[in-house]
Amino acid sequence: MGEQPNPAVELAIETRGLTKRFGHQTAVNAVDLAVPRGSVFGFLGPNGSGKTTTIRLALGLAAATSGQVSVLGQTMPGRLKDVLPRVGALVEGPGFYPFLSGAANLHRLDSADRYAPSATRRARVHRALDRVGLGHAAGKKVGAYSLGMKQRLGLANALLMPRELLVLDEPTNGLDPQGTREVRNLVRSLAAEGTTVFVSSHLLAEVEQMCSHIAVMSVGSLVAQGTLDELRRAGESRVRVRTPDIAAALRVLAALGLAPEQTEPPGRAGGDGNDDSHDDGVVSAPLAPDSRPAEAIVAALVAGGVRVRGFTVERASLEDRFVALTGEGFDIAQ
Amino acid sequence: MLLALAAVPVLIAVAVRLSSSPPEPGRGPPFLDRVTQNGLFVSITALVVCIPLFLPLTVGVVAGDTIAGEANLGTLRYLLVVPAGRVRLLLVKFAGAAAFCLAATLTVVASGALIGAALFPVGPVTLLSGDTISVGESILRSLLVAGYVTVSLLGLSAIGLFISTLTVVPVGAMAATIVLSVVAQVLGALPQFEWLHPWLFSHYWLDFADLLRQPIAWTSFGDNALLQAGYAAVFGALAYGRFVTKDILS
Ligand SMILES: Nc1ncnc2c1ncn2[C@@H]1O[C@H](COP(=O)(O)OP(=O)(O)OP(=O)(O)O)[C@@H](O)[C@H]1O
Ligand SMILES: [Mg+2]
């Protein structure tokens, strides 16, 4: 939201002018991300907008073309060895050896971690698998896992050690409704323990339910960033008036300084079968945050002779906001 | 793969045992004619048969898979965010490939000794120099030859490791490594490239006969070790240079 990051807030991830080019294509373009510690940070954006690439840069998997990243207060990739043991990550889907069991895969990754005590390895693997509901499939070969099971195993890998920061790239991809809900609960409980969770997702309803902060990417650029409320508030609300007197309603609303439009022609809005509503239409207008209160608009409409049969003020959903920021187009932008 | 390698000596021994006429000296692989007199020669014969193609093939598969295989499965990014450390990963992978070279040659030697002892008489061995050594010492010599062949394959392993850092397609890296080993041997067979021969990693591959003399002539072992160390250093450095700065996008 164009808001300057508050320097007093400690940041778990901070990027300054972060840019990554693949050939002539700019996948990440001058991104200034500020992820406060302790937040559950939703990272949104259409397919190909640069979310995964940003995550790769933050984790030191790829080198930035220009700009800086710091994670947990240390610059990356320079301090990678100090930073990454405190970070759990799921990047662009899980990656495991299909010929090993789920538990054996976790054992192998855990033994690659020099800070992970081998004495507690068995117990930690067991606990991580239980946490994602894979306790019963621990001995099964990963090659025989379903998509959602692999995804859960990827999450378990991120949870092997207590972490200060979790970076989860589309964690609920391929999960069933129970799994999705479990992930949400998991993220909440981790956040309650003080872990910062940075989660990229397309599921706006999901993000709305679990995130405290949000950033939106579009074609490689960061187009919005702030708390969930700030982002929602910035979206426009709309008034919707159901009435047969379309022309009068348009006139009154315009006189109030709004920009009304007819969203349903007469006869289309009377869905409830009442005799007197068969000729209703709908007029709606965007509502600026500082415009007059809703009741004053109703009063003006009634005074103007408009038969008001329905009146609602719709707050912008995150989806509206998302589409407003990233565009309607379905095609991949680059 | 180790099973396939173990099958080579068995194949040789069984073929020689079943054929009515003993192999004539000078035909077939070196040492083949001695197999009927002493089963301990099966190991050496099998190694000679495996060195040009079969061993480089298996080493190419293992070394080509080291990094590219992990990248292909997506496990590479998870190893790196652990963090396993890129240099450490390279070293572990090279050590793994070297361990495979040793296991592969030992498999051929052990399988050869076992099948040789089962199908042919075993006794004191007459060396190339004419001296005779005991069975115990001959086993020691076999292990020495296995060590020589293992060292011979280290250069190729390093080449495979480097190629493996260039791609995310393991089959490509494997094929390229194997092709290189064939090309090196073809160049080694052409007299027009004589100036190049001492620099080919396959130059000393079959020169372990010196280890079968009394006293042992260590020069070829030393030359080979030096050459292989050179290859390992050069291609290890190239792999390091490539991998440490590589963007992991798989
Ligand atoms: N290895 C690569 N080589 C070239 N271009 C790449 C590479 N990886 C990603 N890109 C490009 O970078 C852009 C951003 O990709 P990225 O994977 O970061 O998107 P994303 O936001 O994670 O998308 P999704 O929601 O589909 O996961 C895309 O246009 C993609 O084509
Ligand atoms: Mg992605």
Coordinates of C-alpha atoms and ligand atoms in Angstrom, one line a residue:
Chain A
M1 CA 0.0 0.0 0.0
G2 CA 2.8 2.3 -0.7
E3 CA 3.3 2.4 3.0
Q4 CA 6.9 2.9 4.2
P5 CA 8.0 -0.1 6.1
N6 CA 8.3 0.8 9.8
P7 CA 12.0 0.5 10.7
A8 CA 11.1 -0.4 14.3
V9 CA 9.5 -3.7 13.1
E10 CA 12.0 -6.5 12.8
L11 CA 11.7 -8.1 9.4
A12 CA 11.9 -11.8 8.7
I13 CA 12.4 -11.2 5.0
E14 CA 13.4 -7.9 3.4
T15 CA 14.2 -7.3 -0.2
R16 CA 15.4 -4.1 -1.8
G17 CA 15.2 -3.5 -5.5
L18 CA 15.3 -7.3 -6.0
T19 CA 15.5 -8.1 -9.7
K20 CA 15.9 -11.3 -11.6
R21 CA 16.2 -11.6 -15.3
F22 CA 16.0 -14.8 -17.4
G23 CA 17.5 -13.7 -20.7
H24 CA 15.5 -10.7 -21.7
Q25 CA 12.5 -11.6 -19.5
T26 CA 12.3 -9.9 -16.1
A27 CA 10.8 -12.5 -13.8
V28 CA 11.2 -10.3 -10.7
N29 CA 11.3 -6.6 -11.1
A30 CA 12.6 -4.3 -8.4
V31 CA 10.7 -5.9 -5.6
D32 CA 10.8 -4.3 -2.1
L33 CA 9.3 -6.9 0.2
A34 CA 9.0 -6.4 3.9
V35 CA 7.8 -9.4 5.9
P36 CA 7.5 -8.6 9.6
R37 CA 8.6 -11.2 12.1
G38 CA 5.7 -13.1 13.6
S39 CA 3.4 -12.4 10.7
V40 CA 1.6 -14.9 8.6
F41 CA 2.4 -13.3 5.2
G42 CA 0.4 -14.2 2.2
F43 CA 2.2 -13.9 -1.1
L44 CA -0.3 -13.6 -4.0
G45 CA 0.0 -13.3 -7.7
P46 CA -1.2 -14.9 -10.9
N47 CA 0.7 -17.8 -12.5
G48 CA 4.1 -16.7 -13.7
S49 CA 4.1 -13.5 -11.7
G50 CA 7.4 -14.3 -10.0
K51 CA 6.5 -15.7 -6.6
T52 CA 8.5 -18.9 -6.8
T53 CA 11.4 -17.0 -8.3
T54 CA 11.4 -14.5 -5.5
I55 CA 11.4 -17.4 -3.0
R56 CA 14.3 -19.0 -4.8
L57 CA 16.2 -15.7 -4.6
A58 CA 15.5 -15.4 -0.8
L59 CA 16.7 -19.0 -0.2
G60 CA 19.9 -18.5 -2.1
L61 CA 19.0 -21.1 -4.7
A62 CA 19.4 -18.5 -7.5
A63 CA 21.4 -15.3 -7.6
A64 CA 19.7 -12.0 -8.1
T65 CA 20.5 -10.0 -11.1
S66 CA 20.4 -6.9 -8.9
G67 CA 19.1 -5.8 -5.5
Q68 CA 19.5 -7.3 -2.0
V69 CA 17.7 -9.9 0.1
S70 CA 18.1 -10.3 3.8
V71 CA 16.5 -13.2 5.7
L72 CA 16.2 -13.1 9.5
G73 CA 18.4 -10.0 9.5
Q74 CA 21.2 -11.5 7.5
T75 CA 22.1 -10.9 3.9
M76 CA 21.6 -13.7 1.5
P77 CA 23.2 -15.6 -0.1
G78 CA 26.3 -14.4 1.8
R79 CA 25.1 -15.7 5.2
L80 CA 23.3 -18.7 3.8
K81 CA 25.0 -21.1 6.2
D82 CA 23.8 -19.2 9.3
V83 CA 20.3 -18.4 8.0
L84 CA 19.0 -21.6 6.3
P85 CA 19.2 -23.8 9.4
R86 CA 16.6 -21.5 10.9
V87 CA 14.3 -21.7 7.9
G88 CA 12.0 -24.4 6.8
A89 CA 11.0 -24.4 3.2
L90 CA 8.7 -25.9 0.6
V91 CA 9.6 -24.6 -2.8
E92 CA 7.6 -25.3 -5.9
G93 CA 6.2 -28.6 -4.8
P94 CA 7.9 -31.5 -3.1
G95 CA 11.0 -33.3 -4.4
F96 CA 11.8 -36.8 -3.1
Y97 CA 13.4 -40.0 -4.0
P98 CA 10.6 -42.2 -5.3
F99 CA 12.4 -45.4 -4.4
L100 CA 12.7 -44.5 -0.7
S101 CA 9.9 -44.4 1.9
G102 CA 8.6 -41.2 3.2
A103 CA 10.4 -41.6 6.5
A104 CA 13.6 -42.6 4.8
N105 CA 13.5 -39.5 2.6
L106 CA 13.1 -37.3 5.7
H107 CA 16.0 -39.2 7.4
R108 CA 18.2 -38.5 4.4
L109 CA 17.4 -34.8 4.3
D110 CA 17.7 -34.4 8.1
S111 CA 21.1 -36.1 8.1
A112 CA 22.3 -33.6 5.5
D113 CA 21.6 -30.9 8.1
R114 CA 24.7 -30.5 10.3
Y115 CA 22.7 -28.7 13.0
A116 CA 20.1 -31.5 13.3
P117 CA 21.0 -33.8 16.2
S118 CA 21.0 -37.4 15.0
A119 CA 20.0 -38.6 18.5
T120 CA 16.5 -37.2 18.1
R121 CA 16.2 -37.8 14.4
R122 CA 13.9 -40.7 14.6
A123 CA 11.6 -39.0 17.0
R124 CA 11.6 -35.7 15.0
V125 CA 10.8 -37.5 11.7
H126 CA 8.0 -39.4 13.4
R127 CA 6.6 -36.2 14.9
A128 CA 6.8 -34.3 11.6
L129 CA 5.0 -37.1 9.7
D130 CA 2.3 -37.2 12.4
R131 CA 1.8 -33.5 12.2
V132 CA 0.9 -33.7 8.5
G133 CA -1.2 -36.8 8.9
L134 CA 1.2 -39.2 7.2
G135 CA 1.9 -41.4 10.3
H136 CA 0.4 -44.4 8.7
A137 CA 2.1 -44.0 5.3
A138 CA 5.6 -43.4 6.7
G139 CA 6.9 -46.7 5.5
K140 CA 5.4 -46.5 2.0
K141 CA 7.6 -45.7 -1.0
V142 CA 7.2 -42.1 -2.1
G143 CA 6.7 -43.3 -5.6
A144 CA 3.5 -44.8 -4.5
Y145 CA 2.3 -41.6 -2.7
S146 CA -0.6 -39.6 -4.1
L147 CA 0.0 -36.0 -5.1
G148 CA -1.5 -34.7 -1.8
M149 CA 0.6 -37.2 0.2
K150 CA 3.8 -36.0 -1.5
Q151 CA 2.7 -32.4 -0.7
R152 CA 2.2 -33.3 2.9
L153 CA 5.6 -35.0 3.0
G154 CA 7.1 -31.7 1.7
L155 CA 5.5 -29.9 4.6
A156 CA 6.8 -32.5 7.0
N157 CA 10.3 -31.8 5.7
A158 CA 9.9 -28.1 6.5
L159 CA 8.8 -29.1 10.1
L160 CA 11.7 -31.4 10.9
M161 CA 13.3 -28.8 13.1
P162 CA 11.9 -25.9 15.1
R163 CA 12.2 -23.0 12.7
E164 CA 12.0 -19.2 13.0
L165 CA 10.7 -18.8 9.5
L166 CA 8.7 -21.1 7.2
V167 CA 8.6 -20.4 3.5
L168 CA 5.8 -22.4 2.0
D169 CA 5.2 -22.1 -1.8
E170 CA 1.6 -23.2 -2.5
P171 CA 1.4 -25.5 0.5
T172 CA -2.2 -26.6 -0.1
N173 CA -1.7 -27.5 -3.7
G174 CA -3.3 -30.9 -4.3
L175 CA -4.6 -31.3 -0.8
D176 CA -8.1 -32.5 0.1
P177 CA -10.4 -30.3 2.1
Q178 CA -9.3 -31.9 5.4
G179 CA -5.7 -31.5 4.4
T180 CA -6.3 -27.8 3.5
R181 CA -7.9 -27.2 6.8
E182 CA -5.1 -29.0 8.6
V183 CA -2.5 -26.8 6.9
R184 CA -4.5 -23.8 8.0
N185 CA -4.5 -25.0 11.5
L186 CA -0.9 -25.9 11.3
V187 CA 0.1 -22.5 10.1
R188 CA -2.0 -20.8 12.9
S189 CA -0.4 -23.0 15.6
L190 CA 3.1 -22.4 14.2
A191 CA 2.3 -18.6 14.1
A192 CA 1.1 -18.8 17.7
E193 CA 4.4 -20.3 18.7
G194 CA 6.1 -17.3 17.1
T195 CA 7.2 -18.7 13.8
T196 CA 6.9 -16.3 10.9
V197 CA 5.1 -18.0 8.0
F198 CA 5.6 -16.8 4.4
V199 CA 3.1 -18.5 2.3
S200 CA 2.4 -18.1 -1.5
S201 CA -1.0 -19.1 -2.7
H202 CA -3.7 -18.6 -5.3
L203 CA -6.5 -19.5 -2.9
L204 CA -7.7 -16.1 -1.8
A205 CA -10.3 -17.5 0.6
E206 CA -7.6 -19.5 2.2
V207 CA -5.2 -16.5 2.5
E208 CA -8.0 -14.4 3.8
Q209 CA -8.6 -16.9 6.6
M210 CA -5.0 -17.4 7.7
C211 CA -2.9 -14.4 6.8
S212 CA -2.2 -11.2 8.8
H213 CA -0.3 -9.6 6.0
I214 CA -0.5 -9.8 2.2
A215 CA 1.6 -8.8 -0.8
V216 CA 0.5 -9.0 -4.4
M217 CA 2.8 -9.7 -7.3
S218 CA 1.9 -8.9 -10.9
V219 CA 4.1 -9.6 -13.9
G220 CA 7.2 -9.6 -11.7
S221 CA 6.4 -6.4 -9.8
L222 CA 5.1 -6.0 -6.3
V223 CA 1.8 -4.1 -6.7
A224 CA 0.5 -4.1 -3.2
Q225 CA 1.7 -4.9 0.3
G226 CA 0.3 -4.4 3.8
T227 CA -1.9 -5.9 6.4
L228 CA -5.0 -7.8 5.3
D229 CA -7.2 -5.0 6.6
E230 CA -5.3 -2.3 4.8
L231 CA -5.6 -4.1 1.6
R232 CA -9.3 -4.8 1.9
R233 CA -9.9 -1.2 3.0
A234 CA -8.2 0.1 -0.1
G235 CA -10.6 -1.8 -2.3
E236 CA -13.7 0.1 -3.2
S237 CA -17.1 -0.7 -1.8
R238 CA -20.2 -0.5 -3.9
V239 CA -23.9 0.4 -3.3
R240 CA -26.4 -1.8 -5.0
V241 CA -30.0 -0.5 -5.4
R242 CA -32.8 -2.9 -6.5
T243 CA -35.6 -0.8 -8.0
P244 CA -37.9 -0.7 -11.0
D245 CA -37.1 3.0 -11.4
I246 CA -33.8 2.7 -13.1
A247 CA -33.6 6.1 -14.7
A248 CA -34.6 7.9 -11.6
A249 CA -32.1 6.0 -9.5
L250 CA -29.3 6.8 -11.9
R251 CA -30.2 10.4 -11.8
V252 CA -30.3 10.7 -8.0
L253 CA -27.1 8.8 -7.5
A254 CA -25.3 10.9 -10.1
A255 CA -26.6 14.0 -8.3
L256 CA -24.9 12.7 -5.1
G257 CA -21.6 12.8 -6.9
L258 CA -21.5 9.0 -7.5
A259 CA -20.8 7.3 -10.8
P260 CA -23.8 4.9 -11.1
E261 CA -24.4 2.3 -13.8
Q262 CA -27.1 -0.1 -14.5
T263 CA -25.9 -3.6 -13.7
E264 CA -29.1 -5.5 -14.3
P265 CA -31.9 -4.4 -16.7
P266 CA -35.5 -4.2 -15.5
G267 CA -37.1 -7.6 -15.0
R268 CA -33.9 -9.4 -14.3
A269 CA -33.4 -8.7 -10.6
G270 CA -36.7 -10.0 -9.3
G271 CA -35.5 -13.4 -8.5
D272 CA -37.7 -14.1 -5.5
G273 CA -41.0 -14.5 -7.3
N274 CA -42.8 -11.6 -5.6
D275 CA -45.5 -10.1 -7.9
D276 CA -44.2 -6.6 -7.4
S277 CA -40.6 -7.3 -8.1
H278 CA -40.9 -8.7 -11.6
D279 CA -39.8 -5.4 -13.2
D280 CA -36.9 -4.7 -10.9
G281 CA -33.4 -3.8 -12.2
V282 CA -30.2 -3.1 -10.3
V283 CA -28.2 0.1 -10.3
S284 CA -24.9 0.1 -8.6
A285 CA -22.1 2.6 -8.0
P286 CA -18.7 2.5 -6.5
L287 CA -18.5 4.1 -3.0
A288 CA -15.5 6.2 -2.1
P289 CA -14.3 5.7 1.4
D290 CA -15.1 9.3 2.3
S291 CA -18.5 9.5 0.6
R292 CA -21.7 10.1 2.6
P293 CA -23.2 7.3 4.8
A294 CA -25.4 4.7 3.2
E295 CA -28.5 5.8 5.0
A296 CA -28.2 9.3 3.5
I297 CA -28.1 7.7 0.1
V298 CA -31.2 5.7 0.8
A299 CA -33.0 8.9 2.0
A300 CA -32.0 10.7 -1.1
L301 CA -33.3 7.9 -3.3
V302 CA -36.6 7.7 -1.5
A303 CA -36.9 11.5 -1.6
G304 CA -36.2 11.4 -5.4
G305 CA -39.2 9.1 -5.8
V306 CA -37.2 5.9 -6.4
R307 CA -39.0 2.8 -5.2
V308 CA -36.2 1.2 -3.3
R309 CA -36.8 -2.6 -3.0
G310 CA -33.3 -3.6 -2.1
F311 CA -30.3 -1.7 -0.9
T312 CA -26.9 -3.2 0.0
V313 CA -23.4 -1.9 0.5
E314 CA -20.9 -4.5 -0.7
R315 CA -17.4 -4.4 0.7
A316 CA -14.8 -5.3 -1.8
S317 CA -13.7 -8.9 -1.4
L318 CA -10.0 -9.8 -1.6
E319 CA -10.8 -11.3 -4.9
D320 CA -12.1 -8.0 -6.3
R321 CA -9.0 -6.3 -5.0
F322 CA -6.7 -9.0 -6.4
V323 CA -8.3 -8.7 -9.9
A324 CA -8.2 -4.9 -9.7
L325 CA -4.5 -5.1 -9.0
T326 CA -3.5 -7.8 -11.4
G327 CA -5.9 -7.4 -14.2
E328 CA -8.8 -9.4 -15.5
G329 CA -6.9 -11.2 -18.3
F330 CA -6.6 -14.9 -18.1
D331 CA -3.6 -15.2 -20.3
I332 CA -0.1 -15.5 -18.8
A333 CA 1.4 -12.0 -19.1
Q334 CA 4.9 -13.0 -20.1
Chain B
M1 CA 24.7 -52.7 -12.3
L2 CA 27.1 -54.5 -9.9
L3 CA 25.2 -57.7 -10.6
A4 CA 25.7 -57.2 -14.3
L5 CA 29.4 -56.7 -13.6
A6 CA 29.6 -59.8 -11.5
A7 CA 28.0 -61.7 -14.4
V8 CA 30.9 -61.0 -16.8
P9 CA 33.5 -63.3 -15.1
V10 CA 30.9 -65.9 -14.7
L11 CA 30.2 -65.7 -18.4
I12 CA 33.8 -66.0 -19.3
A13 CA 34.5 -68.9 -17.0
V14 CA 31.5 -70.9 -18.1
A15 CA 32.3 -70.3 -21.7
V16 CA 35.9 -71.4 -21.4
R17 CA 34.9 -74.4 -19.3
L18 CA 32.3 -75.6 -21.7
S19 CA 34.3 -75.2 -24.9
S20 CA 36.1 -78.5 -25.9
S21 CA 39.4 -77.0 -27.1
P22 CA 41.4 -74.9 -24.7
P23 CA 41.7 -71.3 -25.8
E24 CA 44.8 -70.8 -27.9
P25 CA 47.4 -68.2 -26.7
G26 CA 47.1 -65.0 -28.6
R27 CA 43.4 -65.3 -29.4
G28 CA 40.6 -63.6 -27.4
P29 CA 41.3 -61.3 -24.5
P30 CA 44.8 -61.4 -22.9
F31 CA 45.2 -64.0 -20.1
L32 CA 42.3 -66.1 -21.5
D33 CA 44.5 -69.0 -22.4
R34 CA 45.7 -69.2 -18.8
V35 CA 42.3 -69.5 -17.3
T36 CA 42.1 -73.3 -17.7
Q37 CA 45.5 -73.8 -16.0
N38 CA 44.6 -71.5 -13.0
G39 CA 41.2 -70.2 -12.1
L40 CA 42.7 -67.1 -10.5
F41 CA 43.2 -65.7 -13.9
V42 CA 39.4 -65.3 -14.5
S43 CA 39.4 -62.1 -12.4
I44 CA 42.2 -60.5 -14.5
T45 CA 40.6 -61.6 -17.8
A46 CA 37.3 -60.3 -16.8
L47 CA 38.8 -56.9 -15.8
V48 CA 40.5 -56.7 -19.2
V49 CA 37.2 -57.4 -20.9
C50 CA 35.3 -54.8 -18.8
I51 CA 37.7 -51.9 -18.9
P52 CA 37.1 -50.6 -22.5
L53 CA 33.3 -50.4 -22.3
F54 CA 31.5 -52.0 -19.5
L55 CA 33.2 -50.3 -16.5
P56 CA 33.2 -46.8 -18.2
L57 CA 29.5 -47.4 -18.9
T58 CA 28.6 -48.0 -15.3
V59 CA 30.8 -45.2 -14.1
G60 CA 29.3 -42.9 -16.6
V61 CA 25.8 -43.8 -15.4
V62 CA 26.8 -43.2 -11.7
A63 CA 28.9 -40.0 -12.3
G64 CA 26.4 -38.5 -14.8
D65 CA 23.6 -39.0 -12.3
T66 CA 25.3 -37.3 -9.3
I67 CA 24.0 -33.8 -9.6
A68 CA 21.7 -33.9 -12.6
G69 CA 19.8 -36.8 -11.0
E70 CA 19.1 -34.8 -7.9
A71 CA 18.1 -31.8 -9.9
N72 CA 15.8 -33.9 -12.0
L73 CA 14.0 -35.3 -8.9
G74 CA 13.8 -31.8 -7.3
T75 CA 15.7 -33.1 -4.4
L76 CA 18.7 -30.8 -5.2
R77 CA 16.8 -27.7 -4.0
Y78 CA 15.8 -29.3 -0.8
L79 CA 19.4 -30.5 -0.1
L80 CA 20.6 -27.0 -0.7
V81 CA 18.1 -25.3 1.5
V82 CA 18.9 -27.7 4.4
P83 CA 21.6 -26.4 3.8
A84 CA 23.9 -29.2 2.7
G85 CA 26.4 -26.7 1.2
R86 CA 27.3 -26.8 -2.4
V87 CA 31.0 -27.7 -2.0
R88 CA 30.2 -30.3 0.5
L89 CA 27.6 -31.8 -1.8
L90 CA 30.1 -32.0 -4.7
L91 CA 32.7 -33.6 -2.5
V92 CA 30.2 -36.2 -1.2
K93 CA 29.0 -36.9 -4.7
F94 CA 32.5 -37.4 -6.0
A95 CA 33.4 -39.6 -3.0
G96 CA 30.3 -41.6 -3.8
A97 CA 31.3 -42.0 -7.5
A98 CA 34.8 -43.1 -6.4
A99 CA 33.3 -45.6 -4.0
F100 CA 31.3 -47.0 -6.8
C101 CA 34.4 -47.4 -9.0
L102 CA 36.0 -49.4 -6.2
A103 CA 32.9 -51.5 -5.6
A104 CA 32.6 -52.2 -9.3
T105 CA 36.1 -53.4 -9.8
L106 CA 36.1 -55.4 -6.6
T107 CA 32.9 -57.0 -7.7
V108 CA 34.5 -58.2 -11.0
V109 CA 37.6 -59.4 -9.1
A110 CA 35.7 -61.2 -6.4
S111 CA 33.2 -62.8 -8.7
G112 CA 36.0 -63.9 -11.0
A113 CA 38.0 -65.4 -8.1
L114 CA 35.0 -67.3 -6.9
I115 CA 33.9 -68.7 -10.2
G116 CA 37.5 -69.4 -11.2
A117 CA 38.0 -71.4 -8.0
A118 CA 34.8 -73.3 -8.6
L119 CA 35.4 -74.3 -12.2
F120 CA 39.2 -74.5 -12.6
P121 CA 42.2 -75.7 -10.6
V122 CA 43.7 -73.1 -8.3
G123 CA 47.4 -73.1 -7.5
P124 CA 50.5 -71.0 -7.4
V125 CA 50.5 -68.4 -10.2
T126 CA 53.2 -67.9 -12.7
L127 CA 53.7 -64.2 -13.3
L128 CA 54.5 -62.4 -16.6
S129 CA 58.1 -62.3 -15.4
G130 CA 58.2 -66.0 -15.1
D131 CA 58.3 -66.1 -11.3
T132 CA 55.8 -68.1 -9.3
I133 CA 53.9 -66.7 -6.4
S134 CA 51.6 -68.3 -3.9
V135 CA 47.8 -68.3 -4.0
G136 CA 47.7 -65.8 -1.1
E137 CA 50.0 -63.4 -2.8
S138 CA 48.2 -63.7 -6.1
I139 CA 45.0 -62.7 -4.4
L140 CA 46.9 -59.7 -3.1
R141 CA 48.0 -58.9 -6.7
S142 CA 44.4 -59.1 -7.9
L143 CA 43.4 -56.6 -5.3
L144 CA 46.2 -54.4 -6.4
V145 CA 45.0 -54.6 -10.0
A146 CA 41.5 -53.7 -8.7
G147 CA 43.0 -50.7 -7.0
Y148 CA 44.7 -49.7 -10.3
V149 CA 41.5 -50.0 -12.2
T150 CA 39.6 -48.0 -9.6
V151 CA 42.2 -45.2 -9.8
S152 CA 42.0 -45.4 -13.6
L153 CA 38.3 -44.5 -13.4
L154 CA 38.6 -41.5 -11.1
G155 CA 39.3 -39.1 -14.0
L156 CA 36.2 -40.3 -15.8
S157 CA 34.2 -39.9 -12.6
A158 CA 35.3 -36.3 -12.3
I159 CA 34.4 -35.6 -15.9
G160 CA 31.0 -37.1 -15.3
L161 CA 30.5 -35.0 -12.2
F162 CA 31.3 -31.9 -14.1
I163 CA 28.9 -32.7 -17.0
S164 CA 26.3 -33.5 -14.4
T165 CA 26.4 -30.0 -13.1
L166 CA 25.6 -28.6 -16.6
T167 CA 22.2 -30.2 -17.0
V168 CA 19.1 -31.3 -15.3
V169 CA 18.6 -34.2 -17.6
P170 CA 20.6 -37.1 -16.0
V171 CA 20.4 -39.3 -19.1
G172 CA 22.1 -36.6 -21.1
A173 CA 25.0 -36.3 -18.6
M174 CA 25.4 -40.1 -18.5
A175 CA 25.4 -40.4 -22.3
A176 CA 27.9 -37.6 -22.7
T177 CA 30.2 -39.1 -20.1
I178 CA 30.1 -42.5 -21.8
V179 CA 30.6 -41.1 -25.2
L180 CA 33.7 -39.2 -24.0
S181 CA 35.2 -42.4 -22.7
V182 CA 34.7 -44.0 -26.1
V183 CA 36.1 -41.0 -27.9
A184 CA 39.2 -41.0 -25.7
Q185 CA 39.8 -44.7 -26.5
V186 CA 39.2 -44.2 -30.2
L187 CA 41.7 -41.3 -30.2
G188 CA 44.1 -43.5 -28.2
A189 CA 43.9 -46.1 -31.0
L190 CA 44.7 -43.7 -33.8
P191 CA 48.5 -43.2 -34.4
Q192 CA 47.7 -39.8 -35.9
F193 CA 47.0 -38.5 -32.4
E194 CA 50.1 -39.9 -30.9
W195 CA 51.1 -36.5 -29.4
L196 CA 47.7 -36.5 -27.5
H197 CA 47.9 -40.0 -26.2
P198 CA 49.7 -39.4 -22.9
W199 CA 47.1 -36.8 -22.0
L200 CA 44.1 -39.1 -22.6
F201 CA 42.5 -40.3 -19.3
S202 CA 42.2 -43.7 -20.9
H203 CA 45.9 -43.9 -21.8
Y204 CA 47.0 -46.2 -18.9
W205 CA 43.7 -48.1 -18.5
L206 CA 45.1 -51.5 -19.7
D207 CA 48.7 -51.0 -18.4
F208 CA 48.3 -52.9 -15.2
A209 CA 50.5 -55.8 -16.4
D210 CA 53.4 -54.2 -14.6
L211 CA 51.7 -55.2 -11.4
L212 CA 51.9 -58.8 -12.5
R213 CA 55.7 -58.9 -12.6
Q214 CA 58.3 -59.7 -10.0
P215 CA 59.4 -57.3 -8.7
I216 CA 56.4 -55.0 -9.2
A217 CA 57.1 -52.1 -11.6
W218 CA 55.3 -49.2 -10.1
T219 CA 55.9 -46.6 -12.8
S220 CA 52.7 -47.2 -14.7
F221 CA 50.7 -47.1 -11.4
G222 CA 52.4 -43.8 -10.6
D223 CA 51.9 -42.3 -14.0
N224 CA 48.3 -43.3 -14.1
A225 CA 47.6 -42.0 -10.6
L226 CA 49.2 -38.7 -11.5
L227 CA 47.2 -38.4 -14.7
Q228 CA 43.9 -39.3 -13.0
A229 CA 44.6 -36.9 -10.1
G230 CA 45.2 -34.2 -12.8
Y231 CA 41.8 -34.9 -14.4
A232 CA 40.1 -35.0 -11.0
A233 CA 41.6 -31.7 -10.1
V234 CA 40.8 -30.0 -13.4
F235 CA 37.2 -31.3 -13.7
G236 CA 36.7 -31.0 -10.0
A237 CA 37.6 -27.3 -10.3
L238 CA 35.3 -26.9 -13.3
A239 CA 32.5 -28.6 -11.5
Y240 CA 33.1 -26.3 -8.5
G241 CA 33.2 -23.2 -10.6
R242 CA 30.0 -24.2 -12.4
F243 CA 28.0 -25.5 -9.4
V244 CA 28.8 -22.9 -6.8
T245 CA 27.3 -20.1 -8.8
K246 CA 24.6 -22.1 -10.6
D247 CA 20.9 -21.0 -10.3
I248 CA 19.0 -24.0 -9.1
L249 CA 15.7 -23.6 -11.0
S250 CA 14.6 -27.2 -11.1
Ligands
LIG1 N1 14.3 -21.5 -15.4 C1 13.7 -20.5 -16.0 N2 14.1 -20.0 -17.1 C2 13.5 -19.0 -17.7 N3 12.4 -18.4 -17.3 C3 11.9 -18.8 -16.1 C4 12.5 -19.9 -15.4 N4 11.8 -20.1 -14.2 C5 10.8 -19.2 -14.3 N5 10.9 -18.4 -15.4 C6 9.9 -17.3 -15.7 O1 9.8 -16.4 -14.6 C7 8.5 -16.0 -14.5 C8 8.1 -16.2 -13.1 O2 8.0 -17.6 -12.8 P1 7.6 -18.1 -11.3 O3 7.9 -19.6 -11.3 O4 8.4 -17.3 -10.3 O5 6.1 -17.8 -11.2 P2 5.1 -18.0 -10.0 O6 4.6 -16.7 -9.6 O7 5.7 -18.9 -9.0 O8 3.9 -18.8 -10.8 P3 3.0 -20.0 -10.3 O9 1.8 -19.3 -9.7 O10 2.5 -20.6 -11.6 O11 3.8 -20.9 -9.5 C9 7.7 -16.8 -15.5 O12 7.3 -16.0 -16.5 C10 8.5 -17.9 -15.9 O13 8.3 -18.2 -17.3
MG2 MG 5.3 -20.9 -8.3

